[in-house]
Coordinates of C-alpha atoms in Angstrom, one line a residue:
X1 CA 91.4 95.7 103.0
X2 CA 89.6 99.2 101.3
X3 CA 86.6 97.9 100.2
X4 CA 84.9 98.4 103.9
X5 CA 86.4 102.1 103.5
X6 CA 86.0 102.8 100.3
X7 CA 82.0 102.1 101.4
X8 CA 82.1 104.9 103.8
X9 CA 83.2 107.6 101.7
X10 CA 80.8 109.3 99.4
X11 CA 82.4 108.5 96.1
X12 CA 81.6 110.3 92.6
X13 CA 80.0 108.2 90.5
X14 CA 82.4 108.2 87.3
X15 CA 83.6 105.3 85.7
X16 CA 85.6 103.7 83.2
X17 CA 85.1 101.2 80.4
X18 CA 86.9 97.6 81.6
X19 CA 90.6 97.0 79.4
X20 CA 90.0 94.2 76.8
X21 CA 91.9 90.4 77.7
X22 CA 94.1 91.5 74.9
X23 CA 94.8 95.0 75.6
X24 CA 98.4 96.0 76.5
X25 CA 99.7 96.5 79.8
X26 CA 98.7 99.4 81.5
X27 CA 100.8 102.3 82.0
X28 CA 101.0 103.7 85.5
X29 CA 102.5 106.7 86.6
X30 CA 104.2 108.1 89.3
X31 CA 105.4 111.5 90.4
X32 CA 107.6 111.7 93.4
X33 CA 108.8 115.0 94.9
X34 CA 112.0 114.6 96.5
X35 CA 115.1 111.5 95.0
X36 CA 114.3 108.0 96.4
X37 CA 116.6 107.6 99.1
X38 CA 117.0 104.5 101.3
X39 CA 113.9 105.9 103.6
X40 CA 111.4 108.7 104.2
X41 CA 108.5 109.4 101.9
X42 CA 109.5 109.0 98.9
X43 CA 111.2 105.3 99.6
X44 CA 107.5 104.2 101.0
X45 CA 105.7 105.5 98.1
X46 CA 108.4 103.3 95.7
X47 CA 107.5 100.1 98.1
X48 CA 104.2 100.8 96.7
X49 CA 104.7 100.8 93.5
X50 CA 107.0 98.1 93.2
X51 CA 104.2 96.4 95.1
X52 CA 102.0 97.0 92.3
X53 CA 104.6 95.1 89.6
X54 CA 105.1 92.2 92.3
X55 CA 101.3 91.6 92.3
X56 CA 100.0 92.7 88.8
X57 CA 103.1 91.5 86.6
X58 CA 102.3 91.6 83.3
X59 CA 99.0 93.5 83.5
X60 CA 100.8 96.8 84.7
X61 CA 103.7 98.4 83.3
X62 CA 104.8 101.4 86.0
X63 CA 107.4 103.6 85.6
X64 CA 108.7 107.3 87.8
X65 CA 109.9 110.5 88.0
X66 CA 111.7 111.5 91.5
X67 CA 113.0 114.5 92.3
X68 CA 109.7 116.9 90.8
X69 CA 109.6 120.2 92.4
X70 CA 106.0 121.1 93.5
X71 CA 104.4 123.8 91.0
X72 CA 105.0 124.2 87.7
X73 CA 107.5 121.5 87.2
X74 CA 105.5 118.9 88.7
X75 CA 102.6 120.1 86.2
X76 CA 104.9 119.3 83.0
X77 CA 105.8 116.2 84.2
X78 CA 102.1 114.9 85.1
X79 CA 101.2 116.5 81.5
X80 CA 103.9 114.5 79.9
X81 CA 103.2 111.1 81.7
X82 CA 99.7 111.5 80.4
X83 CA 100.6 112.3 76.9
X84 CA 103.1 109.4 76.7
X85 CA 99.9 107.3 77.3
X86 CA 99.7 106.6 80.7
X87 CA 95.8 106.2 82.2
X88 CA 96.3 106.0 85.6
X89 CA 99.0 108.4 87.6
X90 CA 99.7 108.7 91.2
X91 CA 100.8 112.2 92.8
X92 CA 101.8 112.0 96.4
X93 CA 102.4 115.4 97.1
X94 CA 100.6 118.2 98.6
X95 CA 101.6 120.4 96.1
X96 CA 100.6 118.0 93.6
X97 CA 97.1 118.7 94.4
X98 CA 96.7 122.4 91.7
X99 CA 98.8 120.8 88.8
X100 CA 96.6 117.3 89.0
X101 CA 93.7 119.3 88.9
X102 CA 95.1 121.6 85.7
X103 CA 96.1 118.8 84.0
X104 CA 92.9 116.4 84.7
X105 CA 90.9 118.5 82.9
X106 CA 93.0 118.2 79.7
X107 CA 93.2 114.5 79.4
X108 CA 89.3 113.8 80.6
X109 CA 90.1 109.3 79.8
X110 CA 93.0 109.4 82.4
X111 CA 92.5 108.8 85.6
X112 CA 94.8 110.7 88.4
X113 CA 95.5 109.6 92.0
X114 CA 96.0 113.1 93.8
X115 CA 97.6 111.1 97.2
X116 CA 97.8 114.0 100.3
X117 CA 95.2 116.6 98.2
X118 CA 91.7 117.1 98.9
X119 CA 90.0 117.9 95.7
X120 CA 88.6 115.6 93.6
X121 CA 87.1 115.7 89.9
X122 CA 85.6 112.9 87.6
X123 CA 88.9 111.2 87.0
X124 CA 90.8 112.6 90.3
X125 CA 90.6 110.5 93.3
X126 CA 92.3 111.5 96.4
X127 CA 93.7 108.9 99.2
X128 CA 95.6 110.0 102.8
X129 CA 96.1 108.7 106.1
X130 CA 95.4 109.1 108.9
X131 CA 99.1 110.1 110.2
X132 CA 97.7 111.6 113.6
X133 CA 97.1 108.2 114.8
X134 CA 100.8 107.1 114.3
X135 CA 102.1 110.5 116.0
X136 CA 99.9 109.9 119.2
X137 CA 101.3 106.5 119.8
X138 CA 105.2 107.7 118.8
X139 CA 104.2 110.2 121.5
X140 CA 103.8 107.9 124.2
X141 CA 107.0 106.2 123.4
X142 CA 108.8 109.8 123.6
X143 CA 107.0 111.1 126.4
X144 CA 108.6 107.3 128.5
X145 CA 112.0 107.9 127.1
X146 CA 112.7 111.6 127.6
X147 CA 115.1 112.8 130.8
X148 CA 114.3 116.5 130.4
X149 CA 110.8 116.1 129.2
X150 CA 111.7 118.4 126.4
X151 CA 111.0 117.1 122.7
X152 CA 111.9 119.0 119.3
X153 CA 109.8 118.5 116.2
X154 CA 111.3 119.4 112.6
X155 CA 108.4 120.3 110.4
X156 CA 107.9 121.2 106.5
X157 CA 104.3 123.1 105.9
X158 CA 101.9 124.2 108.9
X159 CA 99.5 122.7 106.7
X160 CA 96.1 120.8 108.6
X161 CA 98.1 117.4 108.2
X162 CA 101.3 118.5 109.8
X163 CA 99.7 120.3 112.5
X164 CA 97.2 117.3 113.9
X165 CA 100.6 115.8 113.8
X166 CA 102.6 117.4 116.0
X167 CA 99.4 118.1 118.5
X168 CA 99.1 114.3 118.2
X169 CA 102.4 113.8 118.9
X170 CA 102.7 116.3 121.8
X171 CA 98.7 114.2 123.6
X172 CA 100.3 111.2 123.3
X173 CA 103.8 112.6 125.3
X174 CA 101.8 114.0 127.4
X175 CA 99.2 111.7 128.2
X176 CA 101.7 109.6 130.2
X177 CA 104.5 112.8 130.7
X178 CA 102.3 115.5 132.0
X179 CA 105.4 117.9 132.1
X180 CA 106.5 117.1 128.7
X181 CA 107.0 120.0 126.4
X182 CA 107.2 120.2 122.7
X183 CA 109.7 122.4 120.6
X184 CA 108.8 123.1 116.5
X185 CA 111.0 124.3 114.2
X186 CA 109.2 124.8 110.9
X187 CA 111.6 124.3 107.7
X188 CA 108.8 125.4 105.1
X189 CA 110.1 122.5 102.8
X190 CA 109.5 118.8 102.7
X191 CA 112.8 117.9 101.7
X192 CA 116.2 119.5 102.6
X193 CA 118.4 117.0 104.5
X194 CA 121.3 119.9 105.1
X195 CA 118.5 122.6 106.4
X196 CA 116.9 119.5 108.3
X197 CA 119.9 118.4 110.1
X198 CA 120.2 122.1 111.5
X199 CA 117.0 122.4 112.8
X200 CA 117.4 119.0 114.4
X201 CA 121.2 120.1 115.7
X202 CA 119.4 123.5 116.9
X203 CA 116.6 122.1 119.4
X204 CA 119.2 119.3 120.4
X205 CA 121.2 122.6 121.9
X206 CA 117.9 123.9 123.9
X207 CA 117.4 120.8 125.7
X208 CA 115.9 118.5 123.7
X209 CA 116.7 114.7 124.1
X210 CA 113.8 113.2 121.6
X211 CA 113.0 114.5 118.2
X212 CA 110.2 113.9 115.7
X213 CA 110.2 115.2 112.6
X214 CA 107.9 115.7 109.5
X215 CA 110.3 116.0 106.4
X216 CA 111.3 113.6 104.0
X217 CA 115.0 112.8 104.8
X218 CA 116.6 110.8 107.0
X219 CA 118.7 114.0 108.0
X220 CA 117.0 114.2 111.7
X221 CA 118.1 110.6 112.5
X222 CA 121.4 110.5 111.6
X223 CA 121.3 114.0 113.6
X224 CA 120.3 112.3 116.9
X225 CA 122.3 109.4 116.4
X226 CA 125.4 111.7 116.1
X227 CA 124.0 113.7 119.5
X228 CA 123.7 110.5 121.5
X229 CA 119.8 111.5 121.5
X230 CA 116.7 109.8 120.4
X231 CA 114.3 110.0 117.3
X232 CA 111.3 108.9 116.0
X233 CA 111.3 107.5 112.7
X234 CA 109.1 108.8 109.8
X235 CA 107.6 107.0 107.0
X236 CA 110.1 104.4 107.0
X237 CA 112.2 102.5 109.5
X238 CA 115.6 104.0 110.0
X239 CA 117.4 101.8 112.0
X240 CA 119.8 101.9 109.7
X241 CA 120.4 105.3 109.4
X242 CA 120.4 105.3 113.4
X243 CA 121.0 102.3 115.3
X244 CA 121.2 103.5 118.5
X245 CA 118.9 106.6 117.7
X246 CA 115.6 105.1 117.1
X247 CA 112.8 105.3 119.4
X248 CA 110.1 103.9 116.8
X249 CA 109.0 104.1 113.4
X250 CA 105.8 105.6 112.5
X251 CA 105.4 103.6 108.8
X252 CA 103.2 104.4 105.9
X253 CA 102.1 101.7 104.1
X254 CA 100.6 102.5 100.1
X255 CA 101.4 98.7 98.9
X256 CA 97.8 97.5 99.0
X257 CA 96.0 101.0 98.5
X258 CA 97.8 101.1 95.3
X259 CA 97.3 98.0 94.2
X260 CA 94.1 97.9 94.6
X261 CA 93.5 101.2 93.0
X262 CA 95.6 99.7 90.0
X263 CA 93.3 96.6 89.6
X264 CA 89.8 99.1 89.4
X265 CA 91.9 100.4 86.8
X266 CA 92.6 97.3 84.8
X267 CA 88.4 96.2 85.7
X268 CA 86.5 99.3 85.2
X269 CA 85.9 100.1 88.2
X270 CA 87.7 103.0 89.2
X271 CA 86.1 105.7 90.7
X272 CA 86.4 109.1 92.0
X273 CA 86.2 109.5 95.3
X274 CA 87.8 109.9 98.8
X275 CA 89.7 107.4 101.2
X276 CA 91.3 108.6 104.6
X277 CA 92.9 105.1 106.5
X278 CA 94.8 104.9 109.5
X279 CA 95.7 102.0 111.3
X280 CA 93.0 100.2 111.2
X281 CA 93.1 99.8 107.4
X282 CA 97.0 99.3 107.6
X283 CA 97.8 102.1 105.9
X284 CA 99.7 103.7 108.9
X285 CA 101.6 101.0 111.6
X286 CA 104.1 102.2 114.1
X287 CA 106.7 99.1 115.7
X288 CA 110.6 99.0 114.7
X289 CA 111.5 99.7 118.4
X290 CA 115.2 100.4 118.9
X291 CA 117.4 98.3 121.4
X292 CA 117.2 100.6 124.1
X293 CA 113.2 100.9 124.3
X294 CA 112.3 98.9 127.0
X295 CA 109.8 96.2 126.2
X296 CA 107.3 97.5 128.8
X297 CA 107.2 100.5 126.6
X298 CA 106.8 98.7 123.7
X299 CA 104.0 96.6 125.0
X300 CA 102.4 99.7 125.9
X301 CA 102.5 101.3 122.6
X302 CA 101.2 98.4 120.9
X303 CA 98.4 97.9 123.1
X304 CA 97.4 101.5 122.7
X305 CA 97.5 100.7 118.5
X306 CA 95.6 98.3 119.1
X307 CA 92.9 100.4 120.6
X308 CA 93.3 103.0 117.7
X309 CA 92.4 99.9 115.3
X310 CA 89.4 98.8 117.6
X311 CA 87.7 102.5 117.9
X312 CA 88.4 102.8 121.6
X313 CA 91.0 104.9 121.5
X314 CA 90.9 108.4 119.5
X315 CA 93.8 110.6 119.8
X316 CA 91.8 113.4 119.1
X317 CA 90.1 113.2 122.5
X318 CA 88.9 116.2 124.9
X319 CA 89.2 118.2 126.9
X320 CA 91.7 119.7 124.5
X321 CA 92.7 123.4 124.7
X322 CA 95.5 125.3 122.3
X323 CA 98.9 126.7 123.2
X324 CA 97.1 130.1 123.5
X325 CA 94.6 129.2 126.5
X326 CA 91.8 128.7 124.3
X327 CA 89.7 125.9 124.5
X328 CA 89.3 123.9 121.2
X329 CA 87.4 120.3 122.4
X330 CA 85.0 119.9 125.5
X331 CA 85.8 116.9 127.9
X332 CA 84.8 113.9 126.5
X333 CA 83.5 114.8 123.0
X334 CA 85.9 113.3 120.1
X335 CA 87.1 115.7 117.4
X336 CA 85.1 115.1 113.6
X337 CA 87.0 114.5 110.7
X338 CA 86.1 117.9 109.3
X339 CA 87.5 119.4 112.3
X340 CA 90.7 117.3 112.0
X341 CA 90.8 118.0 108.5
X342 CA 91.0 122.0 109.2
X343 CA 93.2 122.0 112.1
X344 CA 94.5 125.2 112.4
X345 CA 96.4 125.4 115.9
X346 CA 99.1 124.2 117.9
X347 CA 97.7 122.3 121.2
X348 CA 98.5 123.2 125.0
X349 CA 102.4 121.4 125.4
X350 CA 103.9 123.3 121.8
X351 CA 105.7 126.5 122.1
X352 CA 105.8 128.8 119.4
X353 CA 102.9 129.5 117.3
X354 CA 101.9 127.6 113.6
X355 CA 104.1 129.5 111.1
X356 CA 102.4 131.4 108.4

């Protein structure tokens, strides 16, 4: 499934020797920021690596550590997974990104998986998704369901990746809901279900009837299913958590990106370098409509993700102009990568500004 976009990044060219028939199994780390909880980030990025064990067995032994602040915490624990002789170690966490780096340089025969950071060094690869793609289609599902055509969004970091998702999110609402507005209330955490569920309780007082969210509980959906109001599910489906709640589910998928990774471990030929999928490599998919989502919307949605996959759709499409007036993307002309990649605004449709 990567090899076609592993060919279209410029990769470092750094190696490693291939694991002898006889070697033991190898040990493969990962790091996880917040506990692993039924769903959210965390939960997806265990689906991976139990993924890895269901298809490598033997080969691989994988083990964890949930619940690893970002900064120096998550440093001591990367430092200790590589001295207890683990040679491959995933990090999905922004703030990963610095202590990968620190520690990388230390142990030069491991190789480190910095998932969601942007550097990369001899033995530090980094993999994302394209997330954007996921929030534009969600966005036409909550721009067809909203009565007051007034959505919240619960956000961690105005980081580039959070921002192309909620000016995804708010194009896609507004690509078939011209009047749709979008509401942001920025947490500056990625994981604080009680601090979550107030935001979410907060824009459901100013009008909002549909919610999105960019944190890593399942806080906001149990929220709107206690409001009577809808939500769009985040890295995982969350049916369960709201039943009546859920819109859709915007779903990572790190199952066949890591085992992949895992097996250039075991061959030799791991490399450095830099992968970026969306939908068309499977590593974002958005379905798991709730009950009351008509199937005329659902039909819709999926016929748009299907355009994603083919190239004929980009979300990222102008004429796009910011909250402020300013005009960010002529008519017609698609937004690069690089600019995506340094978003730093909110689009025409958000009120408030990005925090700082």
């Amino acid at each position: 499934m990567y090899k076609n976009l592993a060919a279209t990044v410029v990769a470092a060219c750094f190696s490693f020797p291939v694991l002898s028939q006889s070697a033991s199994p190898l040990k493969v780390g990962f790091v996880y920021v917040a506990p692993i909880t039924e769903a959210g980030w965390v939960r997806q990025h265990e689906e991976g690596r139990k993924a890895v064990d269901a298809a490598l067995g033997a080969r691989v032994s994988t083990t964890f550590v949930e619940n690893v602040p970002e900064g120096a915490d998550a440093e001591r624990v990367i430092r200790d997974l590589a001295q207890q002789g683990h040679t491959l170690i995933f990090t999905p966490s922004f703030g990963y990104m610095e202590p990968t780096l620190k520690v990388a340089k230390d142990f030069p025969d491991v190789k480190f998986e910095s998932v969601t950071g942007y550097k990369t060094a001899p033995n530090v690869a980094t993999a994302n998704a394209r997330y954007y793609e996921g929030r534009y289609l969600a966005g036409i599902a909550a721009g067809r369901m909203t009565q007051s055509n007034v959505a919240g969004y619960v956000a961690g970091f105005p980081i580039p990746e959070v921002l192309q998702g909620i000016n995804a999110f708010t194009l896609g609402m507004r690509s078939v809901n011209p009047k749709a507005q979008v509401k942001v209330v920025w947490l500056n955490a990625w994981f604080d279900p009680p601090r979550e569920r107030d935001a979410a309780m907060s824009l459901f007082n100013q009008d909002v009837d549909v919610i999105a969210f960019h944190t890593g509980s399942t806080a906001v959906m149990v929220a709107a299913q206690e409001r009577g109001r809808m939500a769009v599910a985040y890295h995982s489906d969350m049916r369960k958590a709201g039943p009546d709640a859920q819109i859709v589910a915007v779903t990572h998928q790190w199952g066949a990106y890591y085992t992949q990774r895992v097996r250039a471990a075991l061959d030799g030929s791991w490399k450095s370098g830099a992968i970026w999928g969306g939908v068309r490599e499977g590593m974002i998919r958005v379905g798991d409509f709730g009950a009351r989502v008509p199937r005329a919307v659902q039909d819709e949605v999926l016929a748009r993700q299907k355009e994603i996959a083919s190239g004929k759709l980009h979300p990222f499409t102008g004429p796009i102009s910011d909250n402020e007036g300013k005009s960010r993307l002529a008519a017609a002309a698609v937004m690069t990568d690089a600019q995506i990649q340094s978003m730093n605004f909110l689009v025409s449709g958000v009120q408030g500004k990005a925090a700082k």
